[in-house]
Coordinates of C-alpha atoms in Angstrom, one line a residue:
P1 CA -29.9 -9.1 4.7
P2 CA -28.1 -12.5 4.1
A3 CA -24.2 -12.1 3.9
A4 CA -24.1 -13.0 0.2
T5 CA -26.9 -10.5 -0.7
R6 CA -25.3 -7.8 1.3
R7 CA -22.0 -8.2 -0.6
G8 CA -23.5 -8.3 -4.0
G9 CA -23.6 -12.1 -4.4
G10 CA -19.9 -12.9 -3.9
G11 CA -20.2 -16.5 -5.0
Y12 CA -20.4 -18.1 -1.6
A13 CA -23.2 -19.6 0.4
T14 CA -25.6 -17.4 2.2
G15 CA -24.8 -17.0 5.9
M16 CA -21.1 -17.7 5.3
K17 CA -18.5 -15.3 6.7
L18 CA -16.2 -13.6 4.2
V19 CA -12.5 -13.5 5.2
I20 CA -9.9 -11.7 3.1
L21 CA -6.2 -12.6 3.4
I22 CA -3.8 -9.9 2.2
G23 CA -0.1 -10.5 2.1
D24 CA 2.9 -11.5 0.1
S25 CA 4.2 -14.8 -1.2
I26 CA 4.0 -16.3 2.3
R27 CA 0.3 -15.6 2.4
M28 CA -0.1 -17.1 -1.1
A29 CA 1.4 -20.3 0.1
Y30 CA -0.6 -20.8 3.2
Q31 CA -3.9 -19.6 1.9
P32 CA -5.0 -23.0 0.6
V33 CA -4.5 -24.4 4.1
V34 CA -6.7 -21.6 5.6
V35 CA -9.4 -22.3 2.9
R36 CA -9.4 -26.0 3.9
E37 CA -9.4 -25.4 7.6
L38 CA -12.2 -22.8 7.5
E39 CA -14.5 -24.8 5.2
G40 CA -18.1 -24.5 6.2
L41 CA -17.3 -21.4 8.4
A42 CA -16.0 -18.9 6.0
H43 CA -15.3 -18.1 2.4
V44 CA -11.7 -17.1 2.2
W45 CA -10.5 -14.8 -0.6
G46 CA -7.1 -13.3 -1.3
P47 CA -5.9 -11.2 -4.2
E48 CA -3.9 -13.2 -6.9
E49 CA -1.2 -10.5 -6.8
N50 CA 1.7 -10.6 -4.5
C51 CA 1.0 -7.4 -2.4
R52 CA 4.8 -6.8 -2.0
N53 CA 4.7 -4.2 0.8
S54 CA 2.5 -1.8 2.9
R55 CA 2.5 0.8 0.1
C56 CA 1.0 -1.8 -2.3
V57 CA -1.7 -2.7 0.3
R58 CA -2.5 1.0 0.8
D59 CA -2.9 1.5 -2.9
N60 CA -5.1 -1.5 -3.5
L61 CA -7.0 -1.6 -0.2
Q62 CA -10.3 -0.2 -1.7
A63 CA -10.5 -2.9 -4.4
W64 CA -9.1 -5.7 -2.3
A65 CA -11.0 -5.3 0.9
L66 CA -13.3 -2.2 1.3
D67 CA -15.5 -2.8 -1.7
R68 CA -16.1 -6.5 -0.7
Q69 CA -17.3 -5.7 3.0
P70 CA -15.6 -8.6 4.5
D71 CA -16.3 -9.8 8.1
L72 CA -12.6 -10.0 8.8
V73 CA -9.3 -9.0 7.1
H74 CA -6.0 -10.8 8.0
L75 CA -3.2 -8.6 6.9
N76 CA 0.5 -9.8 6.4
A77 CA 2.3 -6.9 4.8
G78 CA 5.6 -8.8 4.4
L79 CA 9.2 -7.7 4.6
H80 CA 9.6 -6.1 1.3
D81 CA 9.4 -2.5 2.5
L82 CA 12.8 -2.8 4.3
A83 CA 14.7 -5.1 1.9
R84 CA 18.3 -4.2 1.4
P85 CA 20.0 -5.2 -1.9
R86 CA 23.5 -6.6 -1.6
E87 CA 24.6 -4.7 -4.7
A88 CA 24.9 -0.9 -4.7
Q89 CA 22.7 -0.7 -7.7
Q90 CA 19.0 -0.9 -6.9
P91 CA 16.9 -3.7 -8.7
P92 CA 14.2 -2.7 -11.1
G93 CA 11.0 -1.5 -9.6
P94 CA 10.2 0.7 -6.6
P95 CA 13.0 1.0 -4.0
P96 CA 12.5 0.0 -0.4
I97 CA 10.6 2.8 1.4
G98 CA 12.3 2.7 4.8
A99 CA 11.0 2.4 8.3
D100 CA 9.1 5.7 8.6
A101 CA 7.1 5.3 5.4
Y102 CA 6.4 1.7 6.4
I103 CA 4.9 2.8 9.7
D104 CA 2.8 5.6 8.1
N105 CA 1.5 3.2 5.4
L106 CA 0.6 0.4 7.9
R107 CA -1.1 2.9 10.1
T108 CA -3.1 4.2 7.1
C109 CA -4.0 0.6 6.1
L110 CA -5.1 -0.5 9.5
G111 CA -7.0 2.8 10.2
T112 CA -8.8 2.6 6.9
I113 CA -10.0 -0.9 7.4
Q114 CA -11.1 -0.2 11.0
G115 CA -12.7 3.0 9.9
A116 CA -15.0 0.9 7.6
G117 CA -16.0 -1.2 10.5
I118 CA -14.1 -4.3 9.4
R119 CA -12.5 -6.5 12.0
T120 CA -8.7 -6.8 11.4
I121 CA -5.9 -9.1 12.4
L122 CA -2.3 -8.1 11.8
A123 CA 0.2 -10.9 11.1
L124 CA 3.8 -10.4 12.3
T125 CA 6.1 -11.5 9.5
T126 CA 8.2 -14.6 9.7
P127 CA 12.0 -15.0 9.5
V128 CA 13.6 -14.9 6.0
I129 CA 17.2 -15.3 5.5
E130 CA 17.5 -14.4 1.8
A131 CA 15.1 -13.3 -0.9
R132 CA 15.3 -12.4 -4.6
Q133 CA 14.3 -9.0 -6.1
G134 CA 14.4 -9.3 -9.9
D135 CA 17.9 -10.6 -10.6
R136 CA 19.4 -9.3 -7.4
R137 CA 19.8 -11.1 -4.1
V138 CA 18.5 -9.4 -1.0
L139 CA 19.8 -10.2 2.6
R140 CA 17.7 -9.8 5.8
F141 CA 19.1 -10.5 9.2
E142 CA 17.1 -11.8 12.2
A143 CA 17.7 -8.5 14.0
E144 CA 16.0 -6.7 11.1
V145 CA 13.0 -9.0 11.2
E146 CA 12.7 -8.3 15.0
S147 CA 13.0 -4.6 14.4
Y148 CA 10.3 -4.7 11.7
N149 CA 7.9 -6.7 13.9
A150 CA 8.6 -4.3 16.8
M151 CA 7.4 -1.4 14.6
A152 CA 4.3 -3.3 13.5
R153 CA 3.6 -4.2 17.1
S154 CA 3.7 -0.6 18.2
V155 CA 1.2 0.4 15.4
A156 CA -1.1 -2.5 16.4
R157 CA -1.1 -1.4 20.0
E158 CA -1.8 2.2 19.1
L159 CA -4.8 1.1 17.0
N160 CA -5.9 -1.8 19.3
V161 CA -5.5 -4.4 16.5
P162 CA -4.9 -8.1 17.5
I163 CA -1.7 -9.7 16.4
N164 CA -1.1 -13.1 14.8
D165 CA 2.5 -13.8 15.6
L166 CA 3.6 -15.9 12.7
H167 CA 7.2 -15.0 13.5
R168 CA 6.8 -16.9 16.8
V169 CA 5.3 -20.0 15.1
V170 CA 8.4 -20.3 13.0
C171 CA 10.8 -19.6 15.9
D172 CA 9.0 -22.1 18.1
A173 CA 9.1 -24.8 15.4
G174 CA 12.7 -24.0 14.3
C175 CA 13.7 -22.3 11.2
E176 CA 15.4 -25.6 10.0
A177 CA 12.0 -27.3 10.2
M178 CA 10.0 -24.5 8.6
L179 CA 12.3 -23.0 5.9
S180 CA 13.6 -24.8 2.7
G181 CA 17.2 -24.9 1.9
D182 CA 17.2 -21.4 0.2
G183 CA 16.2 -19.8 3.4
V184 CA 13.3 -18.1 1.6
H185 CA 10.5 -20.6 0.9
F186 CA 8.6 -22.8 3.4
T187 CA 8.6 -26.5 3.5
P188 CA 5.2 -28.2 3.1
E189 CA 5.3 -28.9 6.9
G190 CA 6.0 -25.2 7.5
T191 CA 3.3 -24.0 5.2
E192 CA 0.9 -26.3 7.0
L193 CA 1.8 -24.9 10.4
L194 CA 1.5 -21.3 9.2
G195 CA -1.8 -22.0 7.6
R196 CA -3.2 -23.6 10.7
A197 CA -2.0 -20.7 12.9
V198 CA -3.8 -18.3 10.6
A199 CA -7.0 -20.3 10.4
N200 CA -7.1 -20.9 14.2
M201 CA -6.9 -17.2 15.0
I202 CA -9.5 -16.4 12.3
R203 CA -11.9 -19.0 13.7
A204 CA -11.5 -17.7 17.2
A205 CA -12.2 -14.2 16.0
L206 CA -15.4 -15.3 14.0
E207 CA -17.0 -17.7 16.5

């Protein structure tokens, strides 16, 4: 049956592909660029919530992706799992889950999506110098970003999932050109580059 009918009339044109973007605030920034770049080829949807981490993705995967039967999921789990508060006191909310739990959650997420017969792309996270959790500051070093991405890469190899290396996009362009002065958010030019990198890989996977 036509795609829109098969997915219960999702509000997009018959025959259009459905792409779901799952990720944190970085995804929420570049999603409008992806929507623009894939106009006419795919309907792009992403949850309004910031997914925060792999645990959040795991807990919401049924509603966010499986129930919608997309043609492709682009997953960017973010760095929140391994955040390290500067202060000894943890900020409000769930504490960081650590590397082992991150790997288990990511493996579960990717395996569940693949098990449903949905094509998946895993995005490698981008460098972030500093971030805020509640009223606390969180510091991440480049070595930690590399370590996080190495773990994600190993899971992707195990499950044969293609990788969209957004970390490399930022490194090639230069953090100074991509990141704003706070070292957390992306400049308009940086957001555009990330969005186009996501859209290009999605387009290649769908065509």
